Short mmCIF file of C-alpha atoms in Angstrom, two decimals:
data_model
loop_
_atom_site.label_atom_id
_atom_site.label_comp_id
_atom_site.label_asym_id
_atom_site.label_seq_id
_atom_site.Cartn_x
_atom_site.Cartn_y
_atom_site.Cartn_z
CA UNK I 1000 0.00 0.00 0.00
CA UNK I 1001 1.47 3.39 -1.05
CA UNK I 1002 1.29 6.17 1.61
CA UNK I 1003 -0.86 9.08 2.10
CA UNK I 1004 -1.24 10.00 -1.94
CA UNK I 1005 -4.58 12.50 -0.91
CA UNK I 1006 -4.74 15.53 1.71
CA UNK I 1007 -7.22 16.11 3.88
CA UNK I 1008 -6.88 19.78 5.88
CA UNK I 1009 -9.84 19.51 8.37
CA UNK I 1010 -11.00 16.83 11.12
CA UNK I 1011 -14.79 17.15 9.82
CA UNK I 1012 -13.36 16.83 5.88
CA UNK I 1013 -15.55 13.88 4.34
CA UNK I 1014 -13.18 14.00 1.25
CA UNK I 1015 -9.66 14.50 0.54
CA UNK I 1016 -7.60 15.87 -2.40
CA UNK I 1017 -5.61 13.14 -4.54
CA UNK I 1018 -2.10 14.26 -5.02
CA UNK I 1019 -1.44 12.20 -7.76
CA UNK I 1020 -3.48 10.24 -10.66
CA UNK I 1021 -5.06 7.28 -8.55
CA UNK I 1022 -6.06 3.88 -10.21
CA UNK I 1023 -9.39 2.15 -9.91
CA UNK I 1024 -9.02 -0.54 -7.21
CA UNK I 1025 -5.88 0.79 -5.71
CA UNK I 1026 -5.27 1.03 -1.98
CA UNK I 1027 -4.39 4.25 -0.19
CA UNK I 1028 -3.83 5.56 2.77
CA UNK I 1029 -4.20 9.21 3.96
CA UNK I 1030 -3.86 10.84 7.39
CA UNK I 1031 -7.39 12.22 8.87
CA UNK I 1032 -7.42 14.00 12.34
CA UNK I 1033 -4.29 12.57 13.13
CA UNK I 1034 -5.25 8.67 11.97
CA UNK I 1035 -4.69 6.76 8.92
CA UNK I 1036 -7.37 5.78 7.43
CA UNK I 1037 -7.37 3.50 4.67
CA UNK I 1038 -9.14 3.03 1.73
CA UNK I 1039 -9.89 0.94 -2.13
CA UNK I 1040 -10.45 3.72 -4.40
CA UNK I 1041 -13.93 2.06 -6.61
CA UNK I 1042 -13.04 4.14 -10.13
CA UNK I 1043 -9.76 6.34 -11.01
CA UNK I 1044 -9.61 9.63 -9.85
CA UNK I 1045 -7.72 12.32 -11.85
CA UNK I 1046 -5.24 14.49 -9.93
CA UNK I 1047 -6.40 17.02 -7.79
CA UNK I 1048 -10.00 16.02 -7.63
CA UNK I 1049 -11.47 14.89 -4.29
CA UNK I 1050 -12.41 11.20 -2.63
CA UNK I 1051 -14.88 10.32 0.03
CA UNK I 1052 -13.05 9.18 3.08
CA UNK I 1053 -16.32 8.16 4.66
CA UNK I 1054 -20.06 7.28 3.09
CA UNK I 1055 -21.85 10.17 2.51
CA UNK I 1056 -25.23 9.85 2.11
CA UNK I 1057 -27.20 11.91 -0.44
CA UNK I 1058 -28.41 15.37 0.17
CA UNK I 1059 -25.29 15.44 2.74
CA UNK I 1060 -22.75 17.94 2.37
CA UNK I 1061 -19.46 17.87 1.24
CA UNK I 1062 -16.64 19.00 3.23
CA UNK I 1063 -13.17 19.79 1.97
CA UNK I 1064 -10.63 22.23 3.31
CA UNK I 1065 -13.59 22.38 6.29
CA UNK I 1066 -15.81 24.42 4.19
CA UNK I 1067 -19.20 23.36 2.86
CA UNK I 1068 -18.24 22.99 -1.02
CA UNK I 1069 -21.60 21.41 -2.79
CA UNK I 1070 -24.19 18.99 -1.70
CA UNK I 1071 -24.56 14.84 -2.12
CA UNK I 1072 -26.88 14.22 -5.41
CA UNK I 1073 -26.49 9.96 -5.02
CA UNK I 1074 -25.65 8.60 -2.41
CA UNK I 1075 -21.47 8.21 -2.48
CA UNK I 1076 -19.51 5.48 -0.84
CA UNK I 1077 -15.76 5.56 0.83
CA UNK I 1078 -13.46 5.63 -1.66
CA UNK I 1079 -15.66 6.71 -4.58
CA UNK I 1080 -14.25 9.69 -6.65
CA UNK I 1081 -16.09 12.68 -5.67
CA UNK I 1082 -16.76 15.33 -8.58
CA UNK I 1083 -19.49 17.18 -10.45
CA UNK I 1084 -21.25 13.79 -11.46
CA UNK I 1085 -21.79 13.58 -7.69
CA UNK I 1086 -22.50 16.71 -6.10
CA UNK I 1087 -24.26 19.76 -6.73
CA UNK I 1088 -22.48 23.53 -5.60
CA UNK I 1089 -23.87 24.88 -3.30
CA UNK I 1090 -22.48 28.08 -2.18
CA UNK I 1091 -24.13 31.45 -3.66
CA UNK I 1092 -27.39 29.61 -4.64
CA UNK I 1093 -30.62 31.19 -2.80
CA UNK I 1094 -32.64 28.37 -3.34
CA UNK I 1095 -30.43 26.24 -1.14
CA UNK I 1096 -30.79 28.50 1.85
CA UNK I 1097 -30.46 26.45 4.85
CA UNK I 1098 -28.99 23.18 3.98
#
């Protein structure tokens, strides 16, 4: 298994940044409020785009950097590549108010 190849910059993060090009069905491990946690990654995730370190359940939010970044549209499972075929943004949008 190949160390810590994603960042993740808050304890309440749900995804992390991938540092490099990660293959489907690879095995990572990143650091998360100081412990490893480790993962399969279920499809390939292009570098610098995010992965869910835990299930997140749809209509959830996202978390990165500990900032609210977009919203859950399907339900998305640990390890899954995280992107706009995912999640919805969410900040600026009126009609979100509240969620």
């Amino acid at each position: 298994m190949n160390k810590f190849k994603a960042i993740v910059m808050k304890a309440k993060d749900n995804v992390a940044t991938v540092t490099e090009d990660i293959e489907a069905g690879s095995d990572i491990a990143i650091q998360a409020n100081g412990e490893t946690v480790r993962l399969q990654v279920t499809n390939r995730i292009p570098f610098g785009h995010k992965v869910a370190i835990r299930d997140i359940a749809k209509d959830e939010r996202i978390i990165k950097y500990g900032e609210v970044i977009g919203i859950a549209t399907t339900d998305i499972m640990a390890g899954q590549h995280t992107h706009v075929h995912n999640l919805a943004g969410c900040r600026g949008r009126g009609d979100l108010a509240g969620k």
